[in-house]
mmCIF file of C-alpha atoms and ligand atoms in Angstrom:
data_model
loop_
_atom_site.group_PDB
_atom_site.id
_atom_site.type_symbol
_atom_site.label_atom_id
_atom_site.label_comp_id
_atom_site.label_asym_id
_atom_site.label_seq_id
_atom_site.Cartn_x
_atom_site.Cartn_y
_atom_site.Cartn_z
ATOM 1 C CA UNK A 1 14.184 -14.594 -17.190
ATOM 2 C CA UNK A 2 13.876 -18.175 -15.582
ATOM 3 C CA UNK A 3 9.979 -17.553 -13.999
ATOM 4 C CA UNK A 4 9.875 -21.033 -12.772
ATOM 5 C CA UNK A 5 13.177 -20.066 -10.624
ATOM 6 C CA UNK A 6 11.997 -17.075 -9.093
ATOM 7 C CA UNK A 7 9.027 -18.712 -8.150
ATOM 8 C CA UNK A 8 11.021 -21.659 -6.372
ATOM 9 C CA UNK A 9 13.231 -18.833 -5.154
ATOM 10 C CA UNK A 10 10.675 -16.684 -3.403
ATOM 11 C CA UNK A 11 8.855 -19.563 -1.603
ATOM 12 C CA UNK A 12 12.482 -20.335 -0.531
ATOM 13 C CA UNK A 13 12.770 -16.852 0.906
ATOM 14 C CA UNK A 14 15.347 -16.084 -1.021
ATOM 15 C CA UNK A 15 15.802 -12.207 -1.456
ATOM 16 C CA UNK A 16 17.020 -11.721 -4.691
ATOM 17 C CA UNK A 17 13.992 -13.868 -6.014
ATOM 18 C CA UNK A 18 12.294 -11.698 -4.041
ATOM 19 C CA UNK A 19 13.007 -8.813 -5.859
ATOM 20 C CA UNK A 20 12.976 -10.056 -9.043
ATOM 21 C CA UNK A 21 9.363 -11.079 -8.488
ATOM 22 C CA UNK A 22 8.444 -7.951 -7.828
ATOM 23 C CA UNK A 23 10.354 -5.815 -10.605
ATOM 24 C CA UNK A 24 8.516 -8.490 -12.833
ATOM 25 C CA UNK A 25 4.933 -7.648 -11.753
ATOM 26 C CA UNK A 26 5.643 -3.886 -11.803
ATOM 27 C CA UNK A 27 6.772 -3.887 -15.676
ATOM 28 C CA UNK A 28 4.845 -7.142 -17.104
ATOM 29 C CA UNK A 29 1.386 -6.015 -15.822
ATOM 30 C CA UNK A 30 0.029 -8.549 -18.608
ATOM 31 C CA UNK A 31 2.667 -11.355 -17.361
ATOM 32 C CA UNK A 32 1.765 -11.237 -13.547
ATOM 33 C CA UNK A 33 -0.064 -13.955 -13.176
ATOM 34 C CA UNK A 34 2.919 -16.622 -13.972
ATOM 35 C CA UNK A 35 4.417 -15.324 -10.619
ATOM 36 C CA UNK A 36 0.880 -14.923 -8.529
ATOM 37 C CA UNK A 37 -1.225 -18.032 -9.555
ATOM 38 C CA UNK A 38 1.809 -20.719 -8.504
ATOM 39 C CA UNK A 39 2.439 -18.702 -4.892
ATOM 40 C CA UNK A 40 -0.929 -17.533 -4.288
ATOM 41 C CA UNK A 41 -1.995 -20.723 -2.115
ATOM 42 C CA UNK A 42 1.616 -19.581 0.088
ATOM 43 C CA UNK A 43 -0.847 -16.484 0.972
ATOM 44 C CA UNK A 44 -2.937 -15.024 3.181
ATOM 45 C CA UNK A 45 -1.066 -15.248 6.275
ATOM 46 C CA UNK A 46 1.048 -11.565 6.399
ATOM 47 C CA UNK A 47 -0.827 -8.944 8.484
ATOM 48 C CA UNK A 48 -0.745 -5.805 5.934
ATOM 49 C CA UNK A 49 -0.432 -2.259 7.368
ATOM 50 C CA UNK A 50 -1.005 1.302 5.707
ATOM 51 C CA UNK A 51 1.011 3.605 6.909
ATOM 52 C CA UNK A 52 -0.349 7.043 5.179
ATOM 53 C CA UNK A 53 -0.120 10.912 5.526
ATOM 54 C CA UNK A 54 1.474 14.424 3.660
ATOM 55 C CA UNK A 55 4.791 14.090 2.837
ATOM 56 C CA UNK A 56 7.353 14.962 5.528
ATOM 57 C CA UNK A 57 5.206 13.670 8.329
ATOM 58 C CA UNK A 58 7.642 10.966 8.972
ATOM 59 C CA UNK A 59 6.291 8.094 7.443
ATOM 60 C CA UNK A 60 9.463 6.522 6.519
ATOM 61 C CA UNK A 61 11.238 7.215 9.756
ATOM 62 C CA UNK A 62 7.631 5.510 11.472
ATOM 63 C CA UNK A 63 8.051 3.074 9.436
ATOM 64 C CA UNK A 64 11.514 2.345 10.054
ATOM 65 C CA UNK A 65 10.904 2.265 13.493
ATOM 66 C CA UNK A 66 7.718 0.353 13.523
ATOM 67 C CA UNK A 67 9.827 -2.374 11.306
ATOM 68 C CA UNK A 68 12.637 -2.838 13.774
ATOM 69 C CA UNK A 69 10.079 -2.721 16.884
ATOM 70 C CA UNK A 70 8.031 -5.534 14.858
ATOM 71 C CA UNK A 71 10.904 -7.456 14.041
ATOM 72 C CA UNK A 72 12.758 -7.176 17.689
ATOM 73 C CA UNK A 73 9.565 -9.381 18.750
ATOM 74 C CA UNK A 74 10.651 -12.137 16.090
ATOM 75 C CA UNK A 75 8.833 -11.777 13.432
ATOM 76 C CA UNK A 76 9.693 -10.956 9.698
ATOM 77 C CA UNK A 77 8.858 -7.859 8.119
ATOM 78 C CA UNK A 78 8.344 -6.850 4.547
ATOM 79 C CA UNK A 79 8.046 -2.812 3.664
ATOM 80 C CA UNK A 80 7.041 -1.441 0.521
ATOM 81 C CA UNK A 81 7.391 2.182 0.134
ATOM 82 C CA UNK A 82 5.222 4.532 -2.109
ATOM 83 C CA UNK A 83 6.060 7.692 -1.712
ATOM 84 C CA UNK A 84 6.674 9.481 -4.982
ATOM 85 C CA UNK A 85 8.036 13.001 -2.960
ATOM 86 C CA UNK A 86 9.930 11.045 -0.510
ATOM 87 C CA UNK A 87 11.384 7.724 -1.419
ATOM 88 C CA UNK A 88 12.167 6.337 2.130
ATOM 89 C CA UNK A 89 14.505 9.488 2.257
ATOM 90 C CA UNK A 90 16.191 11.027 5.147
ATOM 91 C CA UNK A 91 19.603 10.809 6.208
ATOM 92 C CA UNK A 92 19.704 8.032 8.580
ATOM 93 C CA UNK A 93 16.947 5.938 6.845
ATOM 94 C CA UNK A 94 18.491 6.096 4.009
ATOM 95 C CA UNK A 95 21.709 4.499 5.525
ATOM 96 C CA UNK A 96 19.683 2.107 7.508
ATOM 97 C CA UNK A 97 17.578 1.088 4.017
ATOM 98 C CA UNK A 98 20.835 0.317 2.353
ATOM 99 C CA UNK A 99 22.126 -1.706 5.144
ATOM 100 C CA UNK A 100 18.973 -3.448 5.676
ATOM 101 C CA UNK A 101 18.983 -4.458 2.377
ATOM 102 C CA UNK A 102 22.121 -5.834 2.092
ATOM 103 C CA UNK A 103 20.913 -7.438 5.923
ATOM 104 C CA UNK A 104 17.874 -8.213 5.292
ATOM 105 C CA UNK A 105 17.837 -12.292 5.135
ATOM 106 C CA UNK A 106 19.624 -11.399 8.912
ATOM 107 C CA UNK A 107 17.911 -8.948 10.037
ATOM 108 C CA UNK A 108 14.624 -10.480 8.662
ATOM 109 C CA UNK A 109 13.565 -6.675 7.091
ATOM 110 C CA UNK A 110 13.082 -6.140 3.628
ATOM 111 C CA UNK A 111 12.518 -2.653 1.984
ATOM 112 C CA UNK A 112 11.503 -2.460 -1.202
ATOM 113 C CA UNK A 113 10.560 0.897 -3.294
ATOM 114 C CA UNK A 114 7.827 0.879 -5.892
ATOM 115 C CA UNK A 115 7.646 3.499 -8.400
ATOM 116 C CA UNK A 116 4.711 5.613 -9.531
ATOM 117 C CA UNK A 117 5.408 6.599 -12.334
ATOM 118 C CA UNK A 118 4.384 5.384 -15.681
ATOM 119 C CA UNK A 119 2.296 2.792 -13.828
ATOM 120 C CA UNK A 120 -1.132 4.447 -14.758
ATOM 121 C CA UNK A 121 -3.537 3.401 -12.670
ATOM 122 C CA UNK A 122 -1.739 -0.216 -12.232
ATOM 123 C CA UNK A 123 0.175 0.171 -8.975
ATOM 124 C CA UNK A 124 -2.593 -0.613 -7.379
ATOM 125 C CA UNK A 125 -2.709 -4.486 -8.831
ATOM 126 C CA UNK A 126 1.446 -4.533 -8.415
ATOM 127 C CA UNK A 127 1.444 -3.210 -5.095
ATOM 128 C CA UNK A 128 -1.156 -5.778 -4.464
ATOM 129 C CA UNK A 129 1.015 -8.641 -6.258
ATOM 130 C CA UNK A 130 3.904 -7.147 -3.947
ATOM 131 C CA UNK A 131 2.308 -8.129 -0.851
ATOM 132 C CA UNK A 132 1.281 -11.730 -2.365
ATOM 133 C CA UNK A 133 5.062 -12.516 -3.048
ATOM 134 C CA UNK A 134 6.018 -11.008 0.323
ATOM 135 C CA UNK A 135 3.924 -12.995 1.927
ATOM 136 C CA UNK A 136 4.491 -16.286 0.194
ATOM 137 C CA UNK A 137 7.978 -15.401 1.064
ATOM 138 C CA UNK A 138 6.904 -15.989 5.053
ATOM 139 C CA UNK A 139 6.996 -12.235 6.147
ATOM 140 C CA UNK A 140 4.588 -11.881 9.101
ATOM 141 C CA UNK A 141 3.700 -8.375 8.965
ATOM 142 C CA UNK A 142 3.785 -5.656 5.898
ATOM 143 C CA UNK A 143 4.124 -2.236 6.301
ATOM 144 C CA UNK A 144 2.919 -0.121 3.291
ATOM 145 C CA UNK A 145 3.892 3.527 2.931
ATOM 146 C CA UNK A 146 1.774 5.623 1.062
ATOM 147 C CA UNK A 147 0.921 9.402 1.288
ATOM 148 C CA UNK A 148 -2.349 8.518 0.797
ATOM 149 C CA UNK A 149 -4.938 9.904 -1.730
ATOM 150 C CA UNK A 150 -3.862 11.084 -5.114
ATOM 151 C CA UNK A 151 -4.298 10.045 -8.384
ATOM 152 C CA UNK A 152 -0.988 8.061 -8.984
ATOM 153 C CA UNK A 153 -1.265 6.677 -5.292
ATOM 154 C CA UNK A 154 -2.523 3.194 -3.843
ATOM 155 C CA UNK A 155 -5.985 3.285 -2.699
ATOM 156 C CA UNK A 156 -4.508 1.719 0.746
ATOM 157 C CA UNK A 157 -7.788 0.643 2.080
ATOM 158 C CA UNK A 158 -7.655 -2.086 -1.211
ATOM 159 C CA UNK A 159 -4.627 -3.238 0.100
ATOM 160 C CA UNK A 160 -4.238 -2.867 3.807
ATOM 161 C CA UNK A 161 -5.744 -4.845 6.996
ATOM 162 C CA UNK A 162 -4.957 -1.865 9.149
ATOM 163 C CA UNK A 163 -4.547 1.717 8.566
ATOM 164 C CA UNK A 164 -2.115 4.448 10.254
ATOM 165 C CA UNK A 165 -2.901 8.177 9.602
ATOM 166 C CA UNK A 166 0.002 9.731 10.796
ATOM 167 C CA UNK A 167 -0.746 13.838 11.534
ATOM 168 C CA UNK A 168 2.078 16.579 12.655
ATOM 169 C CA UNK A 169 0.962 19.406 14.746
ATOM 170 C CA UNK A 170 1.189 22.953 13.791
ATOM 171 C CA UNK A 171 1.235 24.015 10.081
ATOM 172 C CA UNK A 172 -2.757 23.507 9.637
ATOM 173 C CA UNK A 173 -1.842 20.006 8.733
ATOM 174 C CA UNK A 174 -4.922 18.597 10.779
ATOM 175 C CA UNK A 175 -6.737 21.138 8.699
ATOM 176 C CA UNK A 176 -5.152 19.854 5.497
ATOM 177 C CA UNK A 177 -5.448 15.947 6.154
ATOM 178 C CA UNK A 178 -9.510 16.806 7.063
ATOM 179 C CA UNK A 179 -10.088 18.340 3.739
ATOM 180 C CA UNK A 180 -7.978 15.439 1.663
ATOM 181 C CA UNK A 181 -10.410 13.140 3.070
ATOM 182 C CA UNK A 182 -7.319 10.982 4.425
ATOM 183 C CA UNK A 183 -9.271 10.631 8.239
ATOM 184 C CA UNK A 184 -11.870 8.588 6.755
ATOM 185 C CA UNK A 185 -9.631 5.423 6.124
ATOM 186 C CA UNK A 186 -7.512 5.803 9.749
ATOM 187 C CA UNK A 187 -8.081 3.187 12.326
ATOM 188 C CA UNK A 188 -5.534 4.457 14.118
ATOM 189 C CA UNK A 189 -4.050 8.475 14.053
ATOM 190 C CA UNK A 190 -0.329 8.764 14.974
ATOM 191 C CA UNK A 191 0.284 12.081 16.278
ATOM 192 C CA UNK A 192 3.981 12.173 15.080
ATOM 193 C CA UNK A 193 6.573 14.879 15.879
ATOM 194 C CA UNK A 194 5.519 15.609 19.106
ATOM 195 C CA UNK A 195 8.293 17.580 20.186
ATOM 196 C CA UNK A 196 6.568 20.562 18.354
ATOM 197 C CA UNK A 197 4.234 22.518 19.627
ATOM 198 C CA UNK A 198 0.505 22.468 18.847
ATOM 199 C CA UNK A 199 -0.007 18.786 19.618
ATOM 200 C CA UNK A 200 -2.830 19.492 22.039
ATOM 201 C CA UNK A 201 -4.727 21.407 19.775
ATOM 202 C CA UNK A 202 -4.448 18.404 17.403
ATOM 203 C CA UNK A 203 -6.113 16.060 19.252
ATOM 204 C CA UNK A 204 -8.330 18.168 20.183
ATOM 205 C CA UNK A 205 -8.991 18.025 16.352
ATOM 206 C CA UNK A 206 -9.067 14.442 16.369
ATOM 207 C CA UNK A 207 -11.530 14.350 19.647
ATOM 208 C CA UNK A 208 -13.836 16.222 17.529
ATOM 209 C CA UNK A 209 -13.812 13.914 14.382
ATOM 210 C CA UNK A 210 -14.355 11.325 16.582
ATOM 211 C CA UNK A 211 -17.076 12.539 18.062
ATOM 212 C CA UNK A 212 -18.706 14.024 14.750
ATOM 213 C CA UNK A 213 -18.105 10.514 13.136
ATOM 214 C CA UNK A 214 -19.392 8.710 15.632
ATOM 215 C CA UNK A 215 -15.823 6.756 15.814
ATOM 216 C CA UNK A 216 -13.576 5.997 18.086
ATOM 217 C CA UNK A 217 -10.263 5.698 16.428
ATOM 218 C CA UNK A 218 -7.470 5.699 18.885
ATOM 219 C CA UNK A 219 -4.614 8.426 18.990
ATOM 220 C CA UNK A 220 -1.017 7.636 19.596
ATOM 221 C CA UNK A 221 1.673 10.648 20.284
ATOM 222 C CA UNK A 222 5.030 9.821 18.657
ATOM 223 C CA UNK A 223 8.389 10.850 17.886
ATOM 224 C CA UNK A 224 9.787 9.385 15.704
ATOM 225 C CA UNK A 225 13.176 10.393 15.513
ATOM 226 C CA UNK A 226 14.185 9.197 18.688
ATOM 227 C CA UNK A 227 11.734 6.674 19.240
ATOM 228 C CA UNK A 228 9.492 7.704 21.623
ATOM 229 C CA UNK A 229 5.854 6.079 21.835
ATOM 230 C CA UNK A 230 6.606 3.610 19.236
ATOM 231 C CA UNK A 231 6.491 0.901 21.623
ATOM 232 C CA UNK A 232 2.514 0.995 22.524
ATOM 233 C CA UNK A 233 2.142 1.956 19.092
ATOM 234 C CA UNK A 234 3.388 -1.296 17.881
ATOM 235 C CA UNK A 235 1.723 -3.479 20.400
ATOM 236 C CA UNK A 236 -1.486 -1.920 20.041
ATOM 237 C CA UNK A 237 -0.784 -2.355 16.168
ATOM 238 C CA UNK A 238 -0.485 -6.256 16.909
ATOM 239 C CA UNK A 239 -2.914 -6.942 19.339
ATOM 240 C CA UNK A 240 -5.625 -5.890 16.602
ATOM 241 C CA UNK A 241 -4.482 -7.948 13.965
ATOM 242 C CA UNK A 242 -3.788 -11.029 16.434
ATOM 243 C CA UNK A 243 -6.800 -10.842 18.851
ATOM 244 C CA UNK A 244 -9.071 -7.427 17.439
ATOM 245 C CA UNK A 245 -12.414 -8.418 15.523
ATOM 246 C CA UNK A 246 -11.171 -11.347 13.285
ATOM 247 C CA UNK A 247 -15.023 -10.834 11.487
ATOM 248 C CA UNK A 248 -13.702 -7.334 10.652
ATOM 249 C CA UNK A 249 -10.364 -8.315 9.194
ATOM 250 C CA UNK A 250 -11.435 -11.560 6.952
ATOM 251 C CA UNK A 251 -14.556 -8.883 5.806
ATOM 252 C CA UNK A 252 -12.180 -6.680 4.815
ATOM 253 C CA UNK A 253 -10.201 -9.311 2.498
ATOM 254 C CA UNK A 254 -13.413 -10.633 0.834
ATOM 255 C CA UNK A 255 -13.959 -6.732 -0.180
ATOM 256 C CA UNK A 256 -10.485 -6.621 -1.533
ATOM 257 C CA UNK A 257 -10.548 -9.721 -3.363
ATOM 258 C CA UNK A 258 -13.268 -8.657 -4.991
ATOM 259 C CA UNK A 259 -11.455 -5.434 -5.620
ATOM 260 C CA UNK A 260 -8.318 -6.839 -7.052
ATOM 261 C CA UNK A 261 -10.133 -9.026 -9.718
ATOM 262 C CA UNK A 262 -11.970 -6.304 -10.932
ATOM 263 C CA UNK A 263 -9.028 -4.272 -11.089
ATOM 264 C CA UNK A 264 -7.288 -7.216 -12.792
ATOM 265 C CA UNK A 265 -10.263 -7.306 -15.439
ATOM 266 C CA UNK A 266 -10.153 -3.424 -16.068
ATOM 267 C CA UNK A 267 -6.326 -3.689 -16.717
ATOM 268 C CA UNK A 268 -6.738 -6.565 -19.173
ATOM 269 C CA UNK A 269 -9.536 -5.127 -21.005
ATOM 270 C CA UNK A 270 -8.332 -2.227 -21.843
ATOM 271 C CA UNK A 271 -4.801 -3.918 -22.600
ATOM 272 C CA UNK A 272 -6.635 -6.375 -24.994
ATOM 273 C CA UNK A 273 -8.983 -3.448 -26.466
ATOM 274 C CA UNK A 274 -5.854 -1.720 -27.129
ATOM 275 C CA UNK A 275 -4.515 -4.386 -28.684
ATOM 276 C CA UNK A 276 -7.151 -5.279 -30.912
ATOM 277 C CA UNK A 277 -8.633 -2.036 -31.574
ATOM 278 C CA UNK A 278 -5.773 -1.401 -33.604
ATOM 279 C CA UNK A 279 -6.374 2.553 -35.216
ATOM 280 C CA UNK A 280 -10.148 2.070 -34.705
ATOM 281 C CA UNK A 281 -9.856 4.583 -31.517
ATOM 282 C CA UNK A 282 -7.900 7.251 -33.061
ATOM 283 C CA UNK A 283 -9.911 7.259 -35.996
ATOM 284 C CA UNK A 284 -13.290 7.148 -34.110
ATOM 285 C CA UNK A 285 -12.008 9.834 -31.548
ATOM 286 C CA UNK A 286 -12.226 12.913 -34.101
ATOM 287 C CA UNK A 287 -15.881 11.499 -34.675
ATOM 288 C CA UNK A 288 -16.256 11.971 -31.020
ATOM 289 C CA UNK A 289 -14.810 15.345 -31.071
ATOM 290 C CA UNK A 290 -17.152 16.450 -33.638
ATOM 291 C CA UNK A 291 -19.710 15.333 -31.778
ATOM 292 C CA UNK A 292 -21.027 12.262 -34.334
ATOM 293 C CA UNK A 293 -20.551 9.883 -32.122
ATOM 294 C CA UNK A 294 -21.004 9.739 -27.867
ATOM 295 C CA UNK A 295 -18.381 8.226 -25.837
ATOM 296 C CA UNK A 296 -20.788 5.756 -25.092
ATOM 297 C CA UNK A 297 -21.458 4.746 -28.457
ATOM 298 C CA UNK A 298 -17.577 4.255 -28.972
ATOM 299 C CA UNK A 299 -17.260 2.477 -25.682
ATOM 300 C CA UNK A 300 -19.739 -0.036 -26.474
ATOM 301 C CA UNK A 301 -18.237 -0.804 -29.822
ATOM 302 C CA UNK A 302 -14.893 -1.479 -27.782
ATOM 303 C CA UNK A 303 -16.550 -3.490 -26.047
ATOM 304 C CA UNK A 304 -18.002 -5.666 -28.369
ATOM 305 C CA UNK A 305 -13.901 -6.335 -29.350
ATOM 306 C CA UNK A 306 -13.428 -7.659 -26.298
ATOM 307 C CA UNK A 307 -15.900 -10.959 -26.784
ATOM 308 C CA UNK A 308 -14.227 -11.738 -30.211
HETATM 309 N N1 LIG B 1 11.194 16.911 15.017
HETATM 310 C C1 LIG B 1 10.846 15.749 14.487
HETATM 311 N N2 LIG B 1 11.217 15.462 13.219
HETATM 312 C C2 LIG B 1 10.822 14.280 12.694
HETATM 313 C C3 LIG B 1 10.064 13.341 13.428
HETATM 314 N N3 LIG B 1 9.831 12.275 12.636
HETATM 315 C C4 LIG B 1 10.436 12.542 11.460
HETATM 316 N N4 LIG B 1 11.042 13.744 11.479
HETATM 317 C C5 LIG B 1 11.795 14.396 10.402
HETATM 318 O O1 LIG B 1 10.892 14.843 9.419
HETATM 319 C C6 LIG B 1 11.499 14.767 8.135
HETATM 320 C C7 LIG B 1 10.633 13.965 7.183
HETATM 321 O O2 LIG B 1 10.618 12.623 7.617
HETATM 322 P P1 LIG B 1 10.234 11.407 6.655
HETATM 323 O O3 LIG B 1 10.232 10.186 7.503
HETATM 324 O O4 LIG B 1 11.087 11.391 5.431
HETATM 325 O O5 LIG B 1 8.748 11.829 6.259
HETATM 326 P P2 LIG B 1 7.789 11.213 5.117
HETATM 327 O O6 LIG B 1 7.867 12.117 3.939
HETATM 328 O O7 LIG B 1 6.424 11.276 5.729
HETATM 329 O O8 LIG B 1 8.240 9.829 4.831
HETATM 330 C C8 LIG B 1 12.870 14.159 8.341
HETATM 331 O O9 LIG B 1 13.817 15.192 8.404
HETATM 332 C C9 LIG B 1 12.740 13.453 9.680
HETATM 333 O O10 LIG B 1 13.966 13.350 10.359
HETATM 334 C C10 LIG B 1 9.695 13.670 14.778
HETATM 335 O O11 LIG B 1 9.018 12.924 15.494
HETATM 336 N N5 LIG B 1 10.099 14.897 15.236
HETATM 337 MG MG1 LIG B 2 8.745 8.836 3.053
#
């Protein structure tokens, strides 16, 4: 494969470069860098969103929706969709995925899925490279669907400017989404599927965490399906990333920069202690088993492979 061509292709916008830059990052973790280091200046302009929560809440059809309503108002808009229970499923999205690919220089919306498995632990850096070539490829605003935490999932916060919690009524979801820990990274809760019943006792919920937190994340009511309430979601969505606390936003790069290196670092290190360690671990790990050596021990002697 032609690198220097894809790269050429994706700051030309071009969507099949597009692609291929991403397929390349997701299976050459240690071959990454030849598509980031030559776009990377082209970055730092896309707004990045999270869109998280259980699966069947409606992320995808949100995030359909959210797309179209971001895109009606002339800008471009990249999605990436983790979502290892749901890949941007459901009838009509589905339809509307295929035909947005096929539209998508058009229609200026490009879906992309990313898969989970077999990634261990490194979707984090390709979802991360994802956004980079998205970006270099001029779309405005990112929308990242995710259900959130779990150990195969992206830690969202490392990768998004803004973050959606998206909550159904009824079911003991609120319940559900409290213990998972998920409320803690929301700056804003979309009550979705409001055409059910319970939704004031949700955000009554939400009231409360607000006030226990000392927070004061915003709800939105939605439904999805038809539409309803994505309108002030979206402009409320924009108006933080255009005018909100700038301070907030650039603060919350610097901490993922700093993230994404280290991550970068951990993946090559153990790639290269792999690499050199040759049987040296399996040999050393029955040691460990028996107890004649710590893991710490063992560790440090990887380590020392590492500066040779
Ligand atoms: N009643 C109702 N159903 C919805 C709403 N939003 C999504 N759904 C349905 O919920 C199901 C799961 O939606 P999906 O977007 O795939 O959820 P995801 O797993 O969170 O991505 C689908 O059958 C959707 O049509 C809504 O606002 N109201
Ligand atoms: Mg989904």
């Amino acid at each position: 494969m032609d690198i220097d061509s894809i790269v050429k292709g994706v700051l030309h916008q071009n969507i099949r470069s597009i692609a291929k830059a991403i397929t390349f990052v997701e299976n050459n973790p240690s071959k990454a860098h030849l598509i980031v280091n030559p776009i990377f200046e082209k970055t730092g302009n896309a707004k990045v969103f999270g869109i998280t929560g259980s699966p069947g809440a409606g992320k995808s059809t949100l995030t359909d929706k959210i797309a179209r309503m971001i895109n009606r108002k002339g800008f471009k808009v990249g999605v990436i969709a983790i979502d290892p229970s749901s890949p941007f499923t459901g009838g009509a999205v589905l339809g509307d995925r295929i035909r947005m690919n096929s539209l998508s220089t058009v229609e200026g919306i490009y879906i992309r899925s990313m898969a989970t498995r077999g990634m261990l632990g490194g979707l984090n850096r390709a979802c991360l490279d994802a956004v980079d070539i998205l970006d270099a490829a001029g779309f405005d605003y990112i929308l990242i669907e995710t259900v959130g935490v779990g150990q195969d999932e992206v830690d969202i916060v490392k990768v998004s400017d803004l973050n959606l919690v998206v909550l159904v009524p009824g079911m003991g979801d609120d319940i559900q989404a409290l213990k998972a820990g998920i409320m803690e990274i929301a700056d804003i809760f979309v009550v979705n599927k409001c055409d059910r019943n319970g939704v004031d006792r949700l955000i009554t919920v939400l009231n409360h965490f607000n006030t226990v937190s000392e927070k004061d994340i915003p709800i939105f009511q939605t439904i999805a399906t038809n539409g309803k309430g994505i309108e002030e979601l979206v402009e409320y969505m924009l108006n933080v990333v255009q005018k909100g606390n700038k301070e907030d936003i650039a603060q919350r790069r610097v901490e993922r920069l700093k993230y994404r290196i280290f991550k970068i670092i951990q993946e090559k290190a153990v790639d290269t202690i792999n690499e050199k360690s040759k049987g040296f671990l399996s040999d050393t790990l029955s040691n460990v088993v028996s107890r004649g050596k710590t893991p710490y021990e063992v560790a440090e002697k990887l380590m020392e492979l590492l500066c040779k």
